Coordinates of C-alpha atoms in Angstrom, one line a residue:
M1 CA 95.2 135.0 90.7
S2 CA 96.4 131.5 91.5
S3 CA 94.0 128.9 92.9
A4 CA 94.1 127.5 96.4
R5 CA 97.0 125.5 97.7
A6 CA 97.3 123.1 100.6
F7 CA 100.3 121.3 102.2
L8 CA 100.4 117.8 103.6
G9 CA 103.6 116.6 105.3
M10 CA 103.4 112.9 105.9
S11 CA 106.0 110.4 107.0
H12 CA 106.3 107.1 105.2
T13 CA 107.5 103.7 106.3
P14 CA 107.9 100.5 104.3
L15 CA 107.1 98.5 107.4
M16 CA 103.5 99.5 107.7
G17 CA 101.4 96.3 107.7
L18 CA 104.5 94.1 108.0
N19 CA 105.8 94.5 111.6
P20 CA 103.3 94.1 114.4
I21 CA 102.4 97.1 116.5
S22 CA 99.9 97.4 119.4
A23 CA 96.3 97.8 118.6
E24 CA 96.2 101.1 120.3
V25 CA 99.2 102.5 118.3
D26 CA 97.7 101.2 115.1
A27 CA 94.3 102.7 115.8
Q28 CA 95.8 106.1 116.5
L29 CA 97.9 106.0 113.3
Q30 CA 95.1 104.7 111.1
G31 CA 92.8 107.3 112.6
A32 CA 95.2 110.1 111.8
I33 CA 95.7 108.8 108.2
A34 CA 91.9 108.6 107.8
Q35 CA 91.6 112.3 108.9
A36 CA 94.3 113.3 106.4
R37 CA 92.5 111.3 103.6
E38 CA 89.2 113.0 104.5
Q39 CA 90.7 116.5 104.4
V40 CA 92.6 115.9 101.2
L41 CA 89.5 114.6 99.4
A42 CA 87.5 117.5 100.8
F43 CA 90.1 119.9 99.4
D44 CA 89.7 118.0 96.1
P45 CA 93.1 118.7 94.5
E46 CA 93.3 119.0 90.8
L47 CA 97.1 118.9 90.8
V48 CA 99.6 117.2 93.2
V49 CA 103.2 118.3 93.6
L50 CA 104.8 115.3 95.3
V51 CA 108.2 115.7 96.8
A52 CA 109.9 112.5 98.1
P53 CA 113.2 110.6 98.3
D54 CA 114.2 107.2 96.9
H55 CA 115.9 104.3 98.7
Y56 CA 118.2 103.0 96.0
N57 CA 115.3 101.7 93.9
G58 CA 115.3 104.3 91.2
F59 CA 118.3 106.5 91.8
F60 CA 121.8 105.2 92.3
N61 CA 125.3 106.6 92.9
E62 CA 126.4 106.3 89.3
L63 CA 124.3 109.4 88.7
M64 CA 122.7 111.0 91.8
P65 CA 121.1 114.5 91.3
P66 CA 120.2 116.5 94.4
F67 CA 116.8 117.2 92.8
C68 CA 115.0 115.7 89.8
I69 CA 111.6 116.3 88.2
G70 CA 109.9 113.4 86.4
T71 CA 107.9 113.7 83.2
Q72 CA 107.0 110.1 83.6
A73 CA 107.2 107.9 86.7
H74 CA 106.9 104.2 87.4
A75 CA 106.4 102.9 90.9
V76 CA 108.5 99.7 91.5
G77 CA 106.0 98.3 94.0
D78 CA 108.4 97.6 96.9
Y79 CA 107.2 96.3 100.2
L80 CA 103.3 96.5 100.3
T81 CA 103.0 99.5 97.9
P82 CA 101.5 99.3 94.4
A83 CA 103.5 99.0 91.2
G84 CA 102.6 100.9 88.1
Q85 CA 102.6 104.2 86.3
I86 CA 102.2 107.4 88.4
N87 CA 99.6 109.7 86.8
V88 CA 102.1 112.4 85.9
D89 CA 101.1 115.7 84.3
E90 CA 103.9 115.7 81.7
G91 CA 103.2 119.1 80.4
A92 CA 103.2 120.7 83.8
A93 CA 106.4 118.8 84.8
V94 CA 108.2 120.1 81.7
A95 CA 106.8 123.6 82.3
L96 CA 108.0 123.6 85.9
T97 CA 111.5 122.4 84.8
D98 CA 111.7 125.1 82.1
R99 CA 110.6 127.8 84.6
L100 CA 113.2 126.7 87.2
M101 CA 116.0 126.7 84.5
D102 CA 114.9 130.3 83.6
E103 CA 115.3 131.2 87.2
D104 CA 118.9 129.9 87.3
F105 CA 117.9 126.8 89.3
D106 CA 119.7 123.9 87.6
I107 CA 117.3 121.0 88.0
A108 CA 117.6 117.5 86.7
I109 CA 114.8 116.0 84.6
S110 CA 113.9 112.3 84.1
R111 CA 111.8 111.2 81.2
R112 CA 111.4 107.7 82.8
M113 CA 111.7 108.1 86.6
R114 CA 111.5 105.1 88.8
V115 CA 110.2 105.6 92.3
D116 CA 109.6 103.5 95.3
H117 CA 107.4 103.6 98.5
G118 CA 108.5 107.2 99.2
F119 CA 106.3 108.3 96.4
S120 CA 103.7 105.5 96.1
Q121 CA 102.8 105.1 99.8
P122 CA 101.3 108.5 100.3
L123 CA 99.3 108.1 97.1
Q124 CA 98.2 104.7 98.3
L125 CA 97.1 106.0 101.7
L126 CA 95.2 109.0 100.3
W127 CA 93.6 107.5 97.2
G128 CA 93.9 103.8 97.6
G129 CA 96.4 103.3 94.8
L130 CA 97.9 105.1 91.9
E131 CA 94.7 106.4 90.3
T132 CA 95.1 109.9 91.5
P133 CA 94.8 113.5 90.3
P134 CA 97.7 114.6 88.0
V135 CA 101.0 114.6 89.7
I136 CA 104.4 116.4 89.3
P137 CA 106.9 114.1 91.0
V138 CA 110.0 115.8 92.5
F139 CA 112.8 113.6 93.7
L140 CA 115.0 114.7 96.6
N141 CA 118.3 112.9 97.4
A142 CA 118.4 112.2 101.1
V143 CA 120.8 109.3 101.4
A144 CA 123.8 109.6 99.0
T145 CA 126.5 112.0 100.3
P146 CA 127.9 114.5 99.5
G147 CA 125.1 115.4 97.2
I148 CA 122.3 115.6 99.8
A149 CA 120.3 118.7 99.2
R150 CA 121.0 121.5 101.8
L151 CA 118.3 123.1 103.9
R152 CA 118.6 126.5 102.3
R153 CA 118.5 125.1 98.8
C154 CA 115.4 123.0 99.7
R155 CA 113.6 126.1 100.8
A156 CA 114.8 128.0 97.6
L157 CA 113.4 125.2 95.4
G158 CA 110.1 125.3 97.2
V159 CA 109.8 129.0 96.9
A160 CA 110.6 128.8 93.2
I161 CA 107.9 126.1 92.8
G162 CA 105.5 128.4 94.6
R163 CA 106.3 131.2 92.1
F164 CA 105.5 128.7 89.2
L165 CA 102.2 127.8 90.8
A166 CA 101.2 131.5 91.1
K167 CA 99.8 131.2 87.6
E168 CA 98.2 127.8 88.2
T169 CA 94.4 127.8 88.2
R170 CA 94.0 124.3 89.6
R171 CA 93.7 123.5 93.3
T172 CA 97.1 122.2 94.2
L173 CA 98.1 119.8 97.0
L174 CA 101.8 120.0 98.0
I175 CA 102.9 116.7 99.6
G176 CA 106.2 116.3 101.4
S177 CA 106.7 112.5 101.9
G178 CA 109.5 111.4 104.3
G179 CA 111.1 111.6 107.7
L180 CA 111.0 112.4 110.4
S181 CA 113.7 111.1 112.7
H182 CA 115.0 107.6 111.8
E183 CA 118.1 105.8 110.8
P184 CA 117.3 102.5 109.1
P185 CA 120.0 100.2 107.8
V186 CA 120.4 102.0 104.5
P187 CA 123.8 101.0 102.9
T188 CA 126.4 103.6 102.1
L189 CA 129.6 103.7 100.0
A190 CA 131.6 103.3 103.2
D191 CA 130.3 99.7 103.5
P192 CA 133.3 97.3 103.4
D193 CA 131.5 94.8 101.2
P194 CA 132.2 95.6 97.5
A195 CA 129.0 93.8 96.5
V196 CA 127.0 96.3 98.6
R197 CA 128.8 99.3 97.2
E198 CA 128.1 98.0 93.7
R199 CA 124.4 97.4 94.4
I200 CA 123.9 101.1 95.4
T201 CA 126.1 102.4 92.6
V202 CA 124.9 100.7 89.5
R203 CA 121.2 100.7 88.4
Q204 CA 119.9 97.2 88.4
E205 CA 116.6 95.2 88.8
P206 CA 116.8 93.1 92.0
S207 CA 115.4 89.6 91.9
Q208 CA 112.4 88.7 94.0
A209 CA 114.6 86.8 96.3
E210 CA 116.8 89.9 96.8
R211 CA 113.7 92.0 97.4
D212 CA 112.4 89.5 100.0
A213 CA 115.8 89.4 101.7
K214 CA 115.9 93.2 102.0
T215 CA 112.3 93.2 103.4
Q216 CA 113.3 90.7 106.0
R217 CA 116.4 92.7 107.0
V218 CA 114.4 95.9 107.4
M219 CA 111.6 94.1 109.3
A220 CA 114.2 92.6 111.7
A221 CA 115.8 96.0 112.2
G222 CA 112.5 97.5 113.2
M223 CA 111.7 94.8 115.7
A224 CA 115.2 95.1 117.1
L225 CA 114.9 98.8 117.5
A226 CA 111.6 98.4 119.3
S227 CA 113.1 95.9 121.7
G228 CA 116.3 98.0 122.3
S229 CA 118.4 95.0 121.5
I230 CA 120.7 96.6 118.9
A231 CA 122.7 99.8 118.7
M232 CA 120.5 101.6 116.3
K233 CA 120.0 105.3 116.7
P234 CA 116.7 105.8 118.5
L235 CA 113.9 108.0 117.3
N236 CA 113.9 111.6 118.5
P237 CA 110.4 112.9 119.2
T238 CA 111.8 116.2 120.5
W239 CA 113.6 116.8 117.2
D240 CA 110.5 115.7 115.2
Q241 CA 108.2 118.1 117.1
R242 CA 110.6 121.0 116.5
W243 CA 110.6 120.2 112.8
M244 CA 106.8 120.2 112.7
D245 CA 106.6 123.4 114.7
A246 CA 108.7 125.1 112.0
M247 CA 106.6 123.7 109.2
A248 CA 103.5 125.0 110.9
G249 CA 105.0 128.4 111.5
D250 CA 105.7 131.5 109.3
G251 CA 108.6 132.5 107.2
K252 CA 110.8 133.4 110.2
A253 CA 110.3 129.9 111.6
L254 CA 111.5 128.4 108.3
D255 CA 114.5 130.8 108.4
R256 CA 115.5 129.5 111.8
L257 CA 115.1 125.9 110.6
C258 CA 117.4 126.6 107.6
A259 CA 120.0 128.0 109.9
L260 CA 120.6 124.5 111.3
S261 CA 123.7 122.7 110.3
E262 CA 123.5 119.7 108.1
E263 CA 125.5 117.7 110.7
S264 CA 122.8 118.5 113.3
V265 CA 120.1 116.9 111.1
T266 CA 122.1 113.7 111.0
Q267 CA 123.2 113.7 114.6
E268 CA 119.8 114.5 116.1
G269 CA 117.4 113.0 113.6
G270 CA 119.5 110.2 112.1
R271 CA 121.0 109.7 108.7
S272 CA 117.7 109.3 107.0
A273 CA 116.1 112.3 108.7
H274 CA 117.3 114.3 105.6
E275 CA 114.1 112.9 104.1
S276 CA 112.3 115.5 106.2
K277 CA 113.5 118.1 103.7
S278 CA 110.8 116.9 101.4
W279 CA 108.4 118.7 103.9
L280 CA 110.5 121.9 103.6
V281 CA 110.4 122.0 99.8
A282 CA 106.6 121.4 99.7
R283 CA 105.9 123.7 102.7
S284 CA 108.0 126.5 101.1
A285 CA 105.9 126.2 97.9
L286 CA 102.8 126.9 100.0
G287 CA 104.1 130.4 100.8
V288 CA 106.1 131.6 103.8
E289 CA 105.0 135.1 104.6
K290 CA 102.0 134.3 106.8
K291 CA 101.4 131.5 109.3
P292 CA 99.1 129.0 107.6
S293 CA 96.0 127.5 109.1
C294 CA 96.5 124.0 110.5
S295 CA 93.7 121.5 110.3
L296 CA 95.6 118.4 111.3
R297 CA 98.7 117.7 113.3
H298 CA 99.5 114.2 114.5
Y299 CA 102.7 112.5 115.7
Q300 CA 103.7 109.1 117.0
A301 CA 107.1 107.6 117.5
I302 CA 106.8 104.0 116.2
P303 CA 110.1 102.1 116.6
E304 CA 108.7 98.9 115.0
Y305 CA 108.2 101.0 111.8
I306 CA 111.6 102.8 112.3
A307 CA 109.5 106.0 112.0
G308 CA 109.0 109.2 113.8
F309 CA 105.6 109.3 112.1
G310 CA 104.2 112.8 111.6
I311 CA 101.2 114.1 109.7
L312 CA 100.6 117.9 109.2
M313 CA 97.9 119.5 107.0
L314 CA 98.1 123.2 106.3
Q315 CA 96.3 125.7 104.1
Q316 CA 97.0 129.2 103.0
N317 CA 95.3 132.1 104.8
L318 CA 93.9 133.9 101.7

């Protein structure tokens, strides 16, 4: 019999601690993060399956898989997140990849994955850094069209991961890191500037000056969104709450979610709302037949952070 599993869906934002927000908003956010940390540490996971996107720091258009499992992973330390090696369970990562291939799920594997704040921030918020329980990192492409993972395929991957975990004796925490609604200024191949297209196509190591300039651009976008002074897509709390409702529901709720069109995710949630699919993968690995128990649900729309920031903690009803 498999050991216990828990699910944590958590938004991330590179602007946490950079852009100013009101004391009340910050207190509510930090209080919810503290609750999540307390519940995770009480659950005491012995294995973490971490599903997250990248923002052109580790994966580029020259080779962009919809999904990829890392047997090693190095955090680049962008924004205010820590740099260094993720504590990857290499044996478990290889075994999961092998099992998925046996089940006809063609999955990419990286022996030297590079990850950014999408992976490192939840670890930082929960454990204070990168000294964590063993991790299986699962990358999900959420920005580079046309290879963005589709909803049904995300659920299928999560269910397959759940079958793999059926023989796992360790307590396992499934983290979906990303979303919810937001549309930050992430460059695309439609950009008219060839230098921008090259930067998101070819793997490269940005200079500190380039990192600083990017940070300043994103910070400025967040403050502009909060002031309403630019034509950025606003956050969509209604869409975010519907997404969280589905995650907290049973298998039928996830079926209904997967019936949404890909275009509706972009139109209602924003181009980067596809990051929310990290929640769908991780939630599907928890099991979908019964409605799980919910011990924490928190949501704030924080435009300064360009984040519909949600936190959802679920456990199996065994």
